Every structure is written in structure tokens, then in C-alpha cells.
PDB file of C-alpha atoms and ligand atoms in Angstrom:
ATOM      1  CA  MET A 215      30.491  -9.531  -6.967  1.00 95.00           C
ATOM      2  CA  GLU A 216      27.703 -11.535  -4.725  1.00 95.00           C
ATOM      3  CA  GLN A 217      25.122 -13.655  -6.074  1.00 95.00           C
ATOM      4  CA  ALA A 218      21.395 -12.675  -5.994  1.00 96.00           C
ATOM      5  CA  LYS A 219      20.347 -14.495  -2.699  1.00 94.00           C
ATOM      6  CA  LEU A 220      16.215 -14.296  -3.576  1.00 97.00           C
ATOM      7  CA  PHE A 221      14.477 -15.423  -6.549  1.00 98.00           C
ATOM      8  CA  MET A 222      10.954 -14.739  -7.867  1.00 97.00           C
ATOM      9  CA  ASN A 223       9.986 -17.105 -10.574  1.00 97.00           C
ATOM     10  CA  PHE A 224       7.319 -14.884 -12.393  1.00 93.00           C
ATOM     11  CA  GLN A 225       5.889 -18.091 -14.532  1.00 93.00           C
ATOM     12  CA  ASN A 226       4.878 -19.664 -11.209  1.00 93.00           C
ATOM     13  CA  GLY A 227       5.249 -17.349  -8.542  1.00 95.00           C
ATOM     14  CA  LEU A 228       7.535 -19.146  -6.467  1.00 97.00           C
ATOM     15  CA  LEU A 229       9.713 -17.418  -4.085  1.00 98.00           C
ATOM     16  CA  GLN A 230      13.150 -18.956  -3.207  1.00 97.00           C
ATOM     17  CA  GLY A 231      15.731 -17.521  -0.628  1.00 96.00           C
ATOM     18  CA  GLN A 232      16.343 -16.848   2.920  1.00 95.00           C
ATOM     19  CA  ALA A 233      13.250 -15.602   4.942  1.00 96.00           C
ATOM     20  CA  VAL A 234      10.624 -16.946   2.651  1.00 98.00           C
ATOM     21  CA  GLN A 235       7.827 -18.356   4.694  1.00 97.00           C
ATOM     22  CA  THR A 236       5.116 -19.983   3.805  1.00 98.00           C
ATOM     23  CA  THR A 237       1.242 -20.161   5.487  1.00 98.00           C
ATOM     24  CA  GLN A 238      -1.853 -21.928   4.342  1.00 98.00           C
ATOM     25  CA  ARG A 239      -5.496 -21.281   5.190  1.00 98.00           C
ATOM     26  CA  VAL A 240      -7.899 -24.113   4.865  1.00 98.00           C
ATOM     27  CA  LEU A 241     -11.601 -23.902   4.319  1.00 98.00           C
ATOM     28  CA  LYS A 242     -11.976 -23.989   8.229  1.00 98.00           C
ATOM     29  CA  ASP A 243     -10.424 -20.926   8.612  1.00 98.00           C
ATOM     30  CA  LEU A 244     -12.897 -18.969   6.270  1.00 98.00           C
ATOM     31  CA  LYS A 245     -15.884 -19.894   8.531  1.00 97.00           C
ATOM     32  CA  GLY A 246     -18.454 -17.438   8.103  1.00 97.00           C
ATOM     33  CA  CYS A 247     -16.880 -15.908   4.864  1.00 98.00           C
ATOM     34  CA  PHE A 248     -19.621 -17.866   2.628  1.00 98.00           C
ATOM     35  CA  SER A 249     -23.022 -16.460   2.146  1.00 98.00           C
ATOM     36  CA  ASP A 250     -23.959 -20.415   1.526  1.00 98.00           C
ATOM     37  CA  SER A 251     -23.313 -21.691   5.270  1.00 97.00           C
ATOM     38  CA  GLU A 252     -24.955 -25.068   4.313  1.00 98.00           C
ATOM     39  CA  ALA A 253     -22.976 -25.582   1.327  1.00 98.00           C
ATOM     40  CA  PHE A 254     -19.837 -24.463   3.481  1.00 98.00           C
ATOM     41  CA  GLU A 255     -20.890 -27.191   6.471  1.00 97.00           C
ATOM     42  CA  GLU A 256     -21.129 -29.967   3.990  1.00 98.00           C
ATOM     43  CA  SER A 257     -17.779 -29.194   2.080  1.00 98.00           C
ATOM     44  CA  ASP A 258     -14.433 -30.680   3.102  1.00 98.00           C
ATOM     45  CA  LEU A 259     -13.403 -28.229   5.401  1.00 98.00           C
ATOM     46  CA  SER A 260      -9.568 -29.295   5.519  1.00 98.00           C
ATOM     47  CA  GLN A 261      -9.457 -28.516   1.971  1.00 98.00           C
ATOM     48  CA  ILE A 262      -6.820 -25.697   1.254  1.00 98.00           C
ATOM     49  CA  VAL A 263      -8.069 -22.588   0.011  1.00 99.00           C
ATOM     50  CA  TYR A 264      -4.845 -20.543  -0.534  1.00 98.00           C
ATOM     51  CA  GLU A 265      -1.596 -20.419   0.437  1.00 98.00           C
ATOM     52  CA  VAL A 266       1.009 -17.340   0.788  1.00 98.00           C
ATOM     53  CA  GLN A 267       4.717 -16.965   0.466  1.00 98.00           C
ATOM     54  CA  ILE A 268       6.200 -14.196   2.158  1.00 98.00           C
ATOM     55  CA  HIS A 269       9.692 -12.901   1.928  1.00 98.00           C
ATOM     56  CA  ALA A 270       9.561 -11.614   5.751  1.00 96.00           C
ATOM     57  CA  ARG A 271      13.084  -9.930   5.897  1.00 95.00           C
ATOM     58  CA  GLU A 272      11.293  -7.638   8.490  1.00 97.00           C
ATOM     59  CA  THR A 273       9.827  -8.125  11.580  1.00 96.00           C
ATOM     60  CA  GLU A 274       5.965  -7.218  11.126  1.00 95.00           C
ATOM     61  CA  GLY A 275       5.606  -3.634  12.524  1.00 96.00           C
ATOM     62  CA  LYS A 276       8.827  -2.301  12.010  1.00 97.00           C
ATOM     63  CA  GLU A 277       8.700   1.367  10.133  1.00 97.00           C
ATOM     64  CA  GLY A 278      10.308   1.847   6.797  1.00 97.00           C
ATOM     65  CA  GLY A 279      10.451  -1.593   5.827  1.00 98.00           C
ATOM     66  CA  LEU A 280       8.580  -3.625   3.334  1.00 98.00           C
ATOM     67  CA  PHE A 281       7.213  -7.246   2.727  1.00 98.00           C
ATOM     68  CA  TRP A 282       7.259  -8.981  -0.319  1.00 98.00           C
ATOM     69  CA  GLY A 283       4.573 -11.925  -1.030  1.00 98.00           C
ATOM     70  CA  VAL A 284       2.757 -14.127  -3.549  1.00 98.00           C
ATOM     71  CA  SER A 285      -0.780 -15.408  -2.963  1.00 98.00           C
ATOM     72  CA  CYS A 286      -2.037 -18.468  -4.549  1.00 98.00           C
ATOM     73  CA  VAL A 287      -5.877 -19.191  -4.295  1.00 98.00           C
ATOM     74  CA  TYR A 288      -7.028 -22.361  -5.726  1.00 98.00           C
ATOM     75  CA  PRO A 289     -10.067 -22.652  -7.887  1.00 98.00           C
ATOM     76  CA  GLY A 290     -13.173 -24.142  -5.866  1.00 98.00           C
ATOM     77  CA  LYS A 291     -16.564 -22.709  -4.701  1.00 98.00           C
ATOM     78  CA  VAL A 292     -18.439 -23.038  -1.686  1.00 98.00           C
ATOM     79  CA  GLY A 293     -22.027 -23.269  -3.287  1.00 98.00           C
ATOM     80  CA  ASN A 294     -21.959 -20.748  -6.269  1.00 98.00           C
ATOM     81  CA  GLU A 295     -19.595 -18.313  -4.326  1.00 98.00           C
ATOM     82  CA  TYR A 296     -15.796 -18.603  -5.493  1.00 98.00           C
ATOM     83  CA  PHE A 297     -12.547 -19.457  -3.214  1.00 98.00           C
ATOM     84  CA  MET A 298     -11.547 -16.193  -1.647  1.00 98.00           C
ATOM     85  CA  THR A 299      -8.855 -14.937   0.649  1.00 98.00           C
ATOM     86  CA  LYS A 300     -10.290 -13.717   4.326  1.00 98.00           C
ATOM     87  CA  GLY A 301      -9.721  -9.898   3.611  1.00 98.00           C
ATOM     88  CA  HIS A 302      -8.312  -7.561   5.618  1.00 98.00           C
ATOM     89  CA  PHE A 303      -7.872  -3.673   6.610  1.00 98.00           C
ATOM     90  CA  HIS A 304      -4.275  -2.922   7.431  1.00 98.00           C
ATOM     91  CA  LEU A 305      -4.021  -2.434  11.339  1.00 98.00           C
ATOM     92  CA  GLN A 306      -2.184   0.856  10.402  1.00 98.00           C
ATOM     93  CA  ARG A 307      -5.075   2.014   8.397  1.00 98.00           C
ATOM     94  CA  ASP A 308      -3.473   4.672   6.181  1.00 97.00           C
ATOM     95  CA  THR A 309      -0.878   2.033   4.716  1.00 98.00           C
ATOM     96  CA  ALA A 310      -0.936   1.078   0.997  1.00 98.00           C
ATOM     97  CA  GLU A 311      -0.050  -1.955  -0.759  1.00 98.00           C
ATOM     98  CA  TYR A 312       0.598  -2.960  -4.548  1.00 99.00           C
ATOM     99  CA  TYR A 313      -0.919  -6.084  -5.893  1.00 99.00           C
ATOM    100  CA  PHE A 314       0.026  -7.581  -9.337  1.00 98.00           C
ATOM    101  CA  GLY A 315      -1.830 -10.651 -11.686  1.00 98.00           C
ATOM    102  CA  ILE A 316       0.754 -13.270 -12.322  1.00 98.00           C
ATOM    103  CA  GLN A 317      -1.440 -16.137 -13.370  1.00 98.00           C
ATOM    104  CA  GLY A 318      -5.252 -16.986 -13.648  1.00 98.00           C
ATOM    105  CA  GLU A 319      -8.099 -14.850 -13.410  1.00 98.00           C
ATOM    106  CA  GLY A 320      -9.779 -13.193 -10.350  1.00 98.00           C
ATOM    107  CA  VAL A 321     -11.522 -10.339  -8.679  1.00 99.00           C
ATOM    108  CA  LEU A 322      -9.714  -7.935  -6.302  1.00 99.00           C
ATOM    109  CA  LEU A 323     -12.547  -6.406  -3.936  1.00 99.00           C
ATOM    110  CA  LEU A 324     -11.864  -3.185  -2.566  1.00 99.00           C
ATOM    111  CA  MET A 325     -14.042  -1.538   0.403  1.00 98.00           C
ATOM    112  CA  ASP A 326     -13.646   1.415   2.350  1.00 98.00           C
ATOM    113  CA  GLU A 327     -14.765   2.229   5.811  1.00 98.00           C
ATOM    114  CA  SER A 328     -18.183   3.065   5.006  1.00 98.00           C
ATOM    115  CA  GLY A 329     -18.637  -0.194   3.553  1.00 98.00           C
ATOM    116  CA  LYS A 330     -18.455   1.020  -0.466  1.00 98.00           C
ATOM    117  CA  CYS A 331     -17.212  -1.735  -2.419  1.00 98.00           C
ATOM    118  CA  ARG A 332     -15.809  -2.613  -6.056  1.00 98.00           C
ATOM    119  CA  GLY A 333     -14.245  -5.141  -7.850  1.00 98.00           C
ATOM    120  CA  GLU A 334     -11.379  -4.976  -9.966  1.00 98.00           C
ATOM    121  CA  LYS A 335     -10.408  -7.892 -12.834  1.00 98.00           C
ATOM    122  CA  VAL A 336      -7.012  -9.469 -11.937  1.00 99.00           C
ATOM    123  CA  LYS A 337      -5.233 -11.314 -14.719  1.00 98.00           C
ATOM    124  CA  ALA A 338      -1.527 -11.761 -15.592  1.00 98.00           C
ATOM    125  CA  GLY A 339       0.050  -8.588 -15.770  1.00 97.00           C
ATOM    126  CA  SER A 340      -2.795  -6.365 -14.131  1.00 98.00           C
ATOM    127  CA  LEU A 341      -1.375  -3.716 -11.695  1.00 98.00           C
ATOM    128  CA  HIS A 342      -3.616  -2.837  -8.608  1.00 99.00           C
ATOM    129  CA  TYR A 343      -2.594   0.114  -5.927  1.00 98.00           C
ATOM    130  CA  ILE A 344      -4.683  -0.352  -3.032  1.00 99.00           C
ATOM    131  CA  PRO A 345      -4.358   3.175  -1.197  1.00 98.00           C
ATOM    132  CA  GLY A 346      -4.797   3.164   2.688  1.00 98.00           C
ATOM    133  CA  LYS A 347      -8.254   2.456   4.581  1.00 98.00           C
ATOM    134  CA  ILE A 348      -9.576   0.534   1.830  1.00 98.00           C
ATOM    135  CA  ALA A 349     -10.013  -3.404   2.707  1.00 98.00           C
ATOM    136  CA  HIS A 350      -8.844  -5.890   0.229  1.00 99.00           C
ATOM    137  CA  ARG A 351      -9.809  -9.307  -0.841  1.00 99.00           C
ATOM    138  CA  LEU A 352      -8.917 -11.593  -3.369  1.00 99.00           C
ATOM    139  CA  VAL A 353     -11.352 -13.920  -5.344  1.00 99.00           C
ATOM    140  CA  ASN A 354     -10.302 -17.138  -7.898  1.00 99.00           C
ATOM    141  CA  SER A 355     -13.123 -16.622 -10.455  1.00 98.00           C
ATOM    142  CA  GLY A 356     -11.170 -18.746 -12.811  1.00 98.00           C
ATOM    143  CA  ASN A 357     -10.724 -22.625 -13.411  1.00 97.00           C
ATOM    144  CA  GLY A 358      -7.031 -22.529 -12.696  1.00 98.00           C
ATOM    145  CA  ASN A 359      -4.875 -21.298  -9.760  1.00 98.00           C
ATOM    146  CA  LEU A 360      -4.851 -17.462  -9.211  1.00 98.00           C
ATOM    147  CA  LEU A 361      -1.595 -16.145  -8.613  1.00 98.00           C
ATOM    148  CA  VAL A 362      -1.035 -12.543  -7.075  1.00 98.00           C
ATOM    149  CA  GLY A 363       1.933 -10.797  -5.917  1.00 98.00           C
ATOM    150  CA  ALA A 364       1.856  -8.207  -3.241  1.00 98.00           C
ATOM    151  CA  CYS A 365       4.357  -5.705  -1.864  1.00 98.00           C
ATOM    152  CA  TRP A 366       3.497  -3.910   1.648  1.00 98.00           C
ATOM    153  CA  PRO A 367       4.775  -1.940   4.433  1.00 98.00           C
ATOM    154  CA  SER A 368       6.253  -3.998   7.215  1.00 98.00           C
ATOM    155  CA  ASN A 369       4.216  -1.855   9.480  1.00 98.00           C
ATOM    156  CA  ALA A 370       1.124  -2.052   8.317  1.00 98.00           C
ATOM    157  CA  GLY A 371      -0.341  -5.207  10.130  1.00 98.00           C
ATOM    158  CA  HIS A 372      -3.636  -6.874   9.334  1.00 98.00           C
ATOM    159  CA  ASP A 373      -7.014  -6.382  10.766  1.00 98.00           C
ATOM    160  CA  TYR A 374      -8.938  -9.516  10.201  1.00 98.00           C
ATOM    161  CA  GLY A 375     -11.379  -8.418  12.951  1.00 97.00           C
ATOM    162  CA  SER A 376     -13.370  -5.798  11.040  1.00 96.00           C
ATOM    163  CA  ILE A 377     -14.283  -8.029   8.262  1.00 97.00           C
ATOM    164  CA  ALA A 378     -15.030 -11.057  10.490  1.00 95.00           C
ATOM    165  CA  GLN A 379     -17.575  -8.831  12.114  1.00 95.00           C
ATOM    166  CA  ASN A 380     -19.277  -6.707   8.846  1.00 95.00           C
ATOM    167  CA  GLY A 381     -17.753  -8.913   5.935  1.00 97.00           C
ATOM    168  CA  PHE A 382     -17.584  -7.235   2.550  1.00 98.00           C
ATOM    169  CA  SER A 383     -20.393  -5.641   0.995  1.00 98.00           C
ATOM    170  CA  LYS A 384     -19.938  -7.288  -2.317  1.00 98.00           C
ATOM    171  CA  ARG A 385     -19.423 -11.147  -3.322  1.00 98.00           C
ATOM    172  CA  VAL A 386     -18.357 -12.626  -6.237  1.00 98.00           C
ATOM    173  CA  PHE A 387     -20.871 -15.601  -7.611  1.00 98.00           C
ATOM    174  CA  CYS A 388     -20.680 -18.048 -10.566  1.00 98.00           C
ATOM    175  CA  MET A 389     -23.524 -17.491 -12.436  1.00 97.00           C
ATOM    176  CA  ASP A 390     -24.244 -19.025 -15.996  1.00 96.00           C
ATOM    177  CA  ASN A 391     -20.886 -20.036 -15.959  1.00 94.00           C
ATOM    178  CA  SER A 392     -19.559 -16.316 -15.402  1.00 96.00           C
ATOM    179  CA  PRO A 393     -18.469 -14.068 -12.257  1.00 98.00           C
ATOM    180  CA  LYS A 394     -20.967 -11.793 -11.421  1.00 98.00           C
ATOM    181  CA  LEU A 395     -20.535  -8.956  -8.500  1.00 98.00           C
ATOM    182  CA  VAL A 396     -23.434  -9.106  -6.171  1.00 97.00           C
TER     183      VAL A 396
HETATM  184  C1  LIG B 231      -1.435 -10.227   1.287  1.00 60.41           C
HETATM  185  C2  LIG B 231      -2.452 -11.058   2.032  1.00 60.41           C
HETATM  186  C3  LIG B 231      -2.738 -12.327   1.330  1.00 60.41           C
HETATM  187  C4  LIG B 231      -3.540 -13.225   1.936  1.00 60.41           C
HETATM  188  O1  LIG B 231      -0.330 -10.497   1.356  1.00 60.41           O
HETATM  189  O2  LIG B 231      -2.233 -10.939   3.463  1.00 60.41           O
HETATM  190  O3  LIG B 231      -3.249 -12.352  -0.013  1.00 60.41           O
HETATM  191  O4  LIG B 231      -4.745 -12.795   2.147  1.00 60.41           O
HETATM  192  P1  LIG B 231      -5.389 -12.268   3.963  1.00 60.41           P
HETATM  193  O5  LIG B 231      -4.259 -11.623   4.797  1.00 60.41           O
HETATM  194  O6  LIG B 231      -6.550 -11.653   3.862  1.00 60.41           O
HETATM  195  O7  LIG B 231      -5.883 -13.886   4.187  1.00 60.41           O
HETATM  196  C5  LIG B 231      -1.767  -8.624   1.961  1.00 60.41           C
HETATM  197  O8  LIG B 231      -2.810  -7.982   1.488  1.00 60.41           O
HETATM  198  N1  LIG B 231      -0.871  -8.313   2.983  1.00 60.41           N
HETATM  199  O9  LIG B 231      -1.190  -7.374   3.300  1.00 60.41           O
HETATM  200 ZN1  LIG B 232      -3.083  -6.270   2.607  1.00 60.41          ZN
END
């Protein structure tokens, strides 16, 4: 019998094995995402906002395959708005995805193509089914790291352009020390 080749530590979200790739997004990569552009320009634009580890066993675009990933959104704010991911629709619009909370506290913003947006609370053990045609963004509304696992089809692709153009119609701000969806 062979040993397992791929491991996920469900405590700290670390993926280990072949074909695990890590990408980082710094604040500069999120230009235009935050409402307070003055606070944005005054921030350290080289700080890491989030990191994504992906088990990329398939090439992007392949039908019938899956990707597995873990995102870590660090705690922080621009003005009163919490750190978040860029967010995207899938390029193949009608492809779904699962997200699951591993550690920390956050909000999953979900927006349909008409711009109708809602937020689901994310915490350790929460499971989120994101149907096709729904844009998704993670917001870290806690004081520690927000770790979230995900599984999605390898032909889904990522459409960041629509979000760069129109954004999400709701934002999560820190008001009186707690997260508010505005
Ligand atoms: C996730 C996201 C990850 C980073 O793996 O790609 O959380 O967010 P952005 O891609 O919006 O920067 C996923 O939804 N994959 O489809
Ligand atoms: Zn996705």
C-alpha cells in the first residue's frame, strides 16, 4: 500500500505535497477595492493581505477536474473596511464552488449578476455552497487570520474584470468594534 501523497492540516490549514502552489496578494494588488481611497494611499501597499495555497493537480481550463485550495486572509483594515479578497465570478459562469471555514471569523459576500448581494458569516466548521453565476469575496472581520478552504472545478476560471469594473454592492465595515454589512 502506498503512503498518502498530499496532506492538509485542518488546524492551521497548511497543504503539503506535490503540486501545491502558493500565491500572495499585497495591498497594492487590491487597488480600487476599498471605499476609502485616501486611507488606501496612506497604507503600506507592500503588506500581504492574503495568501492562497492551491493543490493544482490539473491545468486550469480542464473539464472534469477539481482544484483544492486554502486561503488565509490576514487581519487588517483600510480605513474602517476590513481586509478582503479581490473576489470574482467564475469565467465559466455556471460553475459552483464549496468554501469551508477553518479558523477565524469572517464574512462571505455573495452577489448575483444583477448586483444583489448578501453576506454569510464564516467561522470554523461553517460550510458554504456557492452556486454558479454568483460572485464571491472573503472578508476577514476578526482579529486573527481567517482561514478558509475551497474546492472548485478546474474549468471554472476567474473573472476579476467584472468586479474591478462594478465592485460588490455591499461592503463590510468595522462599526463600534463589530462588523456591519453596508
Ligand atoms: C478561491 C479564491 C481565493 C482568492 O480559491 O481564488 O480565495 O480570492 P480571489 O481569487 O478572489 O483573489 C476561489 O474562489 N477559487 O475559485
Ligand atoms: Zn471561486
